[in-house]
CSV table of C-alpha atoms and ligand atoms in Angstrom, one decimal:
chain,number,residue,atom,x,y,z
A,26,MET,CA,3.2,53.3,-28.4
A,27,THR,CA,6.0,50.1,-27.2
A,28,GLY,CA,9.2,49.3,-28.8
A,29,HIS,CA,11.4,51.0,-31.1
A,30,PRO,CA,10.8,51.6,-34.7
A,31,ILE,CA,11.3,48.8,-36.9
A,32,LEU,CA,9.7,50.2,-39.9
A,33,THR,CA,9.3,53.7,-40.9
A,34,LEU,CA,8.2,55.6,-44.5
A,35,GLU,CA,9.0,59.2,-44.8
A,36,SER,CA,7.6,61.2,-47.3
A,37,VAL,CA,7.2,57.6,-49.7
A,38,HIS,CA,6.2,58.5,-53.6
A,39,SER,CA,5.2,55.6,-55.5
A,40,GLY,CA,3.1,54.8,-58.3
A,41,TYR,CA,3.0,52.5,-62.0
A,42,GLY,CA,4.1,54.6,-65.0
A,43,PRO,CA,2.4,58.2,-65.2
A,44,LEU,CA,0.1,57.1,-62.1
A,45,GLU,CA,1.1,58.4,-58.7
A,46,VAL,CA,-0.5,56.6,-56.1
A,47,LEU,CA,1.4,57.0,-53.1
A,48,ARG,CA,1.5,61.0,-52.5
A,49,GLY,CA,4.3,61.5,-49.9
A,50,ILE,CA,2.9,59.1,-46.6
A,51,THR,CA,5.0,59.0,-43.7
A,52,ILE,CA,4.4,56.4,-41.6
A,53,GLU,CA,5.8,54.8,-38.3
A,54,VAL,CA,5.7,50.8,-36.9
A,55,HIS,CA,7.1,50.6,-33.5
A,56,GLU,CA,8.3,46.7,-32.5
A,57,GLY,CA,5.3,44.5,-30.7
A,58,GLU,CA,2.8,46.7,-32.4
A,59,ILE,CA,-0.3,46.0,-34.5
A,60,VAL,CA,-0.7,48.9,-36.8
A,61,THR,CA,-3.4,48.7,-39.5
A,62,LEU,CA,-4.0,51.0,-42.8
A,63,LEU,CA,-7.1,51.8,-43.4
A,64,GLY,CA,-8.5,53.2,-46.5
A,65,ALA,CA,-11.0,52.8,-49.4
A,66,ASN,CA,-10.6,50.2,-52.6
A,67,GLY,CA,-8.5,51.9,-54.9
A,68,ALA,CA,-6.3,54.3,-52.2
A,69,GLY,CA,-3.0,53.1,-52.3
A,70,LYS,CA,-2.7,50.2,-49.5
A,71,SER,CA,-1.3,47.4,-51.5
A,72,THR,CA,0.6,50.0,-53.3
A,73,THR,CA,2.0,50.9,-49.9
A,74,LEU,CA,2.9,47.2,-48.8
A,75,ASN,CA,4.1,46.6,-52.3
A,76,THR,CA,6.4,49.8,-52.1
A,77,ILE,CA,7.6,48.7,-48.6
A,78,CYS,CA,8.6,45.3,-50.0
A,79,GLY,CA,10.4,46.5,-52.7
A,80,ILE,CA,8.0,44.9,-55.8
A,81,VAL,CA,7.0,48.4,-56.5
A,82,ARG,CA,10.0,51.3,-56.4
A,83,ALA,CA,9.6,54.4,-54.4
A,84,ARG,CA,10.3,57.4,-56.4
A,85,SER,CA,11.4,59.4,-53.4
A,86,GLY,CA,11.7,59.4,-49.2
A,87,SER,CA,12.9,56.4,-47.2
A,88,ILE,CA,11.7,53.3,-46.3
A,89,CYS,CA,13.7,51.8,-42.9
A,90,LEU,CA,13.7,48.6,-41.5
A,91,SER,CA,15.3,48.6,-38.3
A,92,GLY,CA,17.1,51.8,-38.8
A,93,GLU,CA,18.4,50.3,-42.3
A,94,GLU,CA,17.2,52.1,-45.4
A,95,ILE,CA,15.8,49.2,-47.8
A,96,GLU,CA,14.1,51.7,-50.4
A,97,GLN,CA,17.0,50.4,-53.0
A,98,MET,CA,17.7,47.2,-51.8
A,99,PRO,CA,16.5,43.7,-53.8
A,100,VAL,CA,13.2,41.8,-52.5
A,101,HIS,CA,14.9,39.0,-51.5
A,102,ALA,CA,17.4,41.2,-49.3
A,103,ILE,CA,14.4,43.0,-47.8
A,104,VAL,CA,13.1,39.0,-46.7
A,105,GLU,CA,16.6,38.2,-45.3
A,106,LYS,CA,16.3,41.5,-43.6
A,107,GLY,CA,13.0,39.9,-41.1
A,108,LEU,CA,10.0,41.5,-43.6
A,109,CYS,CA,7.6,39.4,-45.0
A,110,GLN,CA,4.4,40.2,-46.8
A,111,VAL,CA,1.4,37.7,-47.4
A,112,PRO,CA,-0.2,39.6,-50.6
A,113,GLU,CA,-3.8,39.6,-51.4
A,114,GLY,CA,-5.1,36.8,-53.1
A,115,ARG,CA,-2.7,34.8,-51.4
A,116,LYS,CA,-0.5,33.5,-54.1
A,117,LEU,CA,0.4,30.1,-53.1
A,118,PHE,CA,2.0,27.6,-55.7
A,119,GLY,CA,-1.1,25.9,-56.3
A,120,ASP,CA,0.1,22.3,-57.8
A,121,MET,CA,2.9,22.4,-55.1
A,122,SER,CA,1.8,20.9,-51.6
A,123,VAL,CA,0.7,22.4,-48.6
A,124,LEU,CA,4.7,21.2,-47.0
A,125,GLU,CA,6.0,22.4,-50.2
A,126,ASN,CA,4.6,25.8,-49.8
A,127,LEU,CA,5.9,26.3,-46.2
A,128,GLU,CA,8.7,24.7,-46.7
A,129,MET,CA,9.6,27.3,-49.8
A,130,GLY,CA,8.6,30.1,-47.1
A,131,ALA,CA,12.0,29.3,-45.7
A,132,TYR,CA,13.8,28.8,-48.8
A,133,LEU,CA,16.7,31.9,-47.6
A,134,ARG,CA,17.2,29.8,-44.3
A,135,ASN,CA,20.0,27.2,-43.2
A,136,ASP,CA,19.1,26.3,-40.3
A,137,PRO,CA,17.1,23.1,-40.8
A,138,SER,CA,16.6,22.0,-37.1
A,139,GLU,CA,15.2,25.5,-36.5
A,140,ILE,CA,13.3,25.1,-39.7
A,141,GLY,CA,11.6,21.6,-38.4
A,142,LYS,CA,10.5,23.4,-35.3
A,143,ASP,CA,9.1,26.4,-37.2
A,144,LEU,CA,6.8,24.3,-39.3
A,145,GLU,CA,6.0,22.3,-36.5
A,146,HIS,CA,4.8,25.6,-35.0
A,147,CYS,CA,2.8,26.5,-37.8
A,148,TYR,CA,1.0,23.0,-37.8
A,149,GLU,CA,0.3,23.9,-34.0
A,150,LEU,CA,-1.2,27.2,-35.2
A,151,PHE,CA,-3.0,25.9,-38.1
A,152,PRO,CA,-4.1,22.0,-37.1
A,153,ILE,CA,-6.0,21.6,-40.4
A,154,LEU,CA,-2.4,22.5,-42.0
A,155,ALA,CA,-1.1,19.4,-41.1
A,156,GLU,CA,-3.9,17.4,-41.9
A,157,ARG,CA,-3.5,18.8,-45.1
A,158,ARG,CA,0.4,19.0,-45.4
A,159,LYS,CA,0.1,16.7,-48.3
A,160,GLN,CA,-3.0,18.5,-50.2
A,161,MET,CA,-2.2,20.5,-53.3
A,162,ALA,CA,-2.4,24.1,-52.2
A,163,GLY,CA,-4.8,25.3,-55.1
A,164,SER,CA,-7.3,22.8,-54.0
A,165,LEU,CA,-7.4,24.1,-50.6
A,166,SER,CA,-10.7,26.2,-49.3
A,167,GLY,CA,-10.1,30.0,-49.1
A,168,GLY,CA,-9.7,30.1,-45.4
A,169,GLU,CA,-7.1,27.2,-45.2
A,170,GLN,CA,-5.7,29.3,-48.2
A,171,GLN,CA,-5.2,31.9,-46.1
A,172,MET,CA,-3.8,30.0,-43.2
A,173,CYS,CA,-1.4,28.3,-45.5
A,174,ALA,CA,-0.4,32.1,-46.8
A,175,ILE,CA,0.1,33.1,-43.3
A,176,ALA,CA,2.0,30.2,-42.5
A,177,ARG,CA,4.6,30.3,-45.2
A,178,ALA,CA,5.4,33.8,-44.3
A,179,LEU,CA,6.0,32.7,-41.0
A,180,MET,CA,8.7,30.3,-42.2
A,181,ALA,CA,10.5,33.0,-42.9
A,182,ARG,CA,10.8,33.9,-39.0
A,183,PRO,CA,9.9,37.6,-40.1
A,184,LYS,CA,10.5,40.4,-37.5
A,185,ILE,CA,7.7,42.2,-39.1
A,186,LEU,CA,5.1,40.8,-40.9
A,187,LEU,CA,2.8,42.5,-43.7
A,188,LEU,CA,-0.7,41.2,-44.2
A,189,ASP,CA,-2.9,42.6,-46.9
A,190,GLU,CA,-6.9,42.0,-46.4
A,191,PRO,CA,-6.5,38.7,-44.4
A,192,SER,CA,-10.3,38.8,-44.3
A,193,LEU,CA,-11.1,38.9,-47.6
A,194,GLY,CA,-13.4,36.9,-48.9
A,195,LEU,CA,-14.0,34.7,-46.0
A,196,ALA,CA,-17.0,33.3,-44.0
A,197,PRO,CA,-17.2,35.3,-40.6
A,198,ILE,CA,-16.1,32.2,-38.5
A,199,LEU,CA,-12.5,32.4,-40.2
A,200,VAL,CA,-12.5,35.6,-40.1
A,201,GLN,CA,-12.5,35.5,-36.2
A,202,GLN,CA,-10.2,32.3,-36.4
A,203,ILE,CA,-7.4,34.7,-38.7
A,204,PHE,CA,-7.4,37.8,-36.4
A,205,ASP,CA,-6.9,35.4,-33.2
A,206,ILE,CA,-4.2,34.1,-34.9
A,207,ILE,CA,-2.5,37.3,-35.9
A,208,ARG,CA,-3.4,38.6,-32.3
A,209,ARG,CA,-1.3,35.3,-31.2
A,210,LEU,CA,1.2,36.0,-33.5
A,211,ASN,CA,2.0,39.5,-32.4
A,212,ASP,CA,2.0,38.0,-28.6
A,213,GLU,CA,4.3,35.9,-29.5
A,214,GLY,CA,6.8,38.8,-30.5
A,215,THR,CA,6.0,39.5,-34.0
A,216,THR,CA,5.1,43.2,-35.3
A,217,ILE,CA,2.2,43.1,-37.5
A,218,PHE,CA,1.3,45.7,-40.3
A,219,LEU,CA,-2.2,45.2,-41.2
A,220,VAL,CA,-4.1,46.2,-44.3
A,221,GLU,CA,-8.2,46.1,-43.7
A,222,GLN,CA,-11.4,46.6,-45.4
A,223,ASN,CA,-12.8,45.2,-42.7
A,224,ALA,CA,-12.2,48.4,-40.4
A,225,ASN,CA,-14.3,47.7,-37.4
A,226,ALA,CA,-12.3,44.7,-37.1
A,227,ALA,CA,-8.8,45.8,-37.4
A,228,LEU,CA,-9.0,48.9,-35.1
A,229,ARG,CA,-10.3,46.2,-32.7
A,230,LEU,CA,-7.5,44.1,-33.0
A,231,ALA,CA,-4.7,46.6,-33.5
A,232,HIS,CA,-2.8,49.3,-31.2
A,233,ARG,CA,-2.9,52.3,-33.8
A,234,GLY,CA,-3.9,52.8,-37.2
A,235,TYR,CA,-3.5,54.9,-40.4
A,236,VAL,CA,-6.5,56.2,-42.7
A,237,MET,CA,-5.0,56.4,-46.4
A,238,GLU,CA,-7.2,58.8,-48.8
A,239,THR,CA,-6.1,58.7,-52.5
A,240,GLY,CA,-2.2,58.1,-51.7
A,241,THR,CA,-2.0,60.6,-48.5
A,242,ILE,CA,-2.6,60.0,-44.9
A,243,THR,CA,-5.4,61.4,-43.4
A,244,HIS,CA,-6.0,60.2,-39.9
A,245,CYS,CA,-3.0,58.6,-37.6
A,246,ASP,CA,-3.8,57.5,-33.9
A,247,THR,CA,-4.6,54.8,-31.6
A,248,ALA,CA,-6.8,52.2,-32.3
A,249,GLU,CA,-9.1,53.5,-29.3
A,250,ALA,CA,-9.3,56.9,-30.9
A,251,LEU,CA,-9.9,56.4,-33.9
A,252,LEU,CA,-13.0,54.2,-33.1
A,253,SER,CA,-14.1,56.9,-31.5
A,254,ASP,CA,-13.5,59.5,-34.3
A,255,LYS,CA,-16.8,61.1,-36.0
A,256,SER,CA,-15.1,61.1,-39.7
A,257,VAL,CA,-13.3,57.8,-39.0
A,258,GLN,CA,-16.8,56.4,-38.1
A,259,GLU,CA,-18.7,58.1,-41.1
A,260,GLY,CA,-16.4,57.1,-43.7
A,261,TYR,CA,-15.3,54.0,-42.5
A,262,LEU,CA,-16.9,52.1,-39.7
A,263,GLY,CA,-20.5,52.7,-41.0
A,264,TYR,CA,-22.1,54.4,-38.3
B,310,ATP,P1,-8.5,47.7,-52.8
B,310,ATP,O1,-8.4,47.7,-51.7
B,310,ATP,O2,-9.2,47.9,-53.7
B,310,ATP,O3,-7.2,46.5,-53.1
B,310,ATP,P2,-6.2,49.5,-52.3
B,310,ATP,O4,-6.4,50.6,-51.3
B,310,ATP,O5,-4.5,48.6,-52.2
B,310,ATP,O6,-7.3,49.1,-52.9
B,310,ATP,P3,-4.0,49.9,-54.6
B,310,ATP,O7,-4.3,48.2,-55.1
B,310,ATP,O8,-2.7,50.2,-54.4
B,310,ATP,O9,-5.2,50.2,-53.7
B,310,ATP,O10,-4.2,50.4,-56.0
B,310,ATP,C1,-4.1,51.7,-56.2
B,310,ATP,C2,-4.3,52.6,-57.5
B,310,ATP,O11,-3.0,52.3,-58.2
B,310,ATP,C3,-5.6,52.7,-58.2
B,310,ATP,O12,-6.0,53.5,-58.7
B,310,ATP,C4,-4.9,51.0,-58.9
B,310,ATP,O13,-6.0,50.7,-60.3
B,310,ATP,C5,-3.7,51.6,-59.6
B,310,ATP,N1,-3.0,50.2,-59.7
B,310,ATP,C6,-2.9,49.1,-58.5
B,310,ATP,N2,-1.8,48.4,-59.3
B,310,ATP,C7,-1.6,48.6,-60.4
B,310,ATP,C8,-0.7,48.3,-61.2
B,310,ATP,N3,0.0,47.1,-60.9
B,310,ATP,N4,-0.4,48.8,-62.4
B,310,ATP,C9,-1.5,50.2,-62.7
B,310,ATP,N5,-2.1,50.4,-61.7
B,310,ATP,C10,-2.4,50.1,-60.6
């Protein structure tokens, strides 16, 4: 493991009404890492991300960002503290342009010259977005929408980026592009917590991983060790 813990979940429970989804999960992400959370459909991966972001409230346990408890904080305050999620399904503002979507990503900031630099950086990372800056986000292709959603999150200058299924529904060539970008963002200093169905690709990208089954963490190890673990191979890697 590299730097200090940036995100720590300790015995977190959460769910929806009578449904308990997360049953006391403990996860730690260190500064500079790419950590992936794997699991079958319905295991609770998106609920984990939504609970970290405060969209779904933890019922018990603690969630710390850079040592500060955030589980009671409003969502915008958590974003201001440097945590940003790219949700599954992208959730762009479809009738706003690419540029307007990116500007929305920076709505909590008041450093216009730095915002301008970050916009240029996003266009450098995703040249297609520069070409399409005036196009309505709703009319972008699936891959372009995913790029726009990641770029919008980057405009908040997160210390840690939470990605929910960034490869979902994309052609293999685009999946590779998105994964290359995730690696580059990590090389540039952004810590990444990645939820993925594509377990093979995610473990090849990540430093460490967790496996979740019905709201419980069953494995936690280096990506290398998980790739060679027999039960992970049989359950998630299709061997
Ligand atoms: P997938 O990969 O299919 O998205 P997941 O591991 O992300 O799965 P979650 O989306 O977290 O799983 O769902 C976990 C459980 O919580 C499922 O049984 C799901 O039906 C339920 N669930 C998710 N969102 C809600 C909601 N808003 N209201 C009620 N139940 C929900």
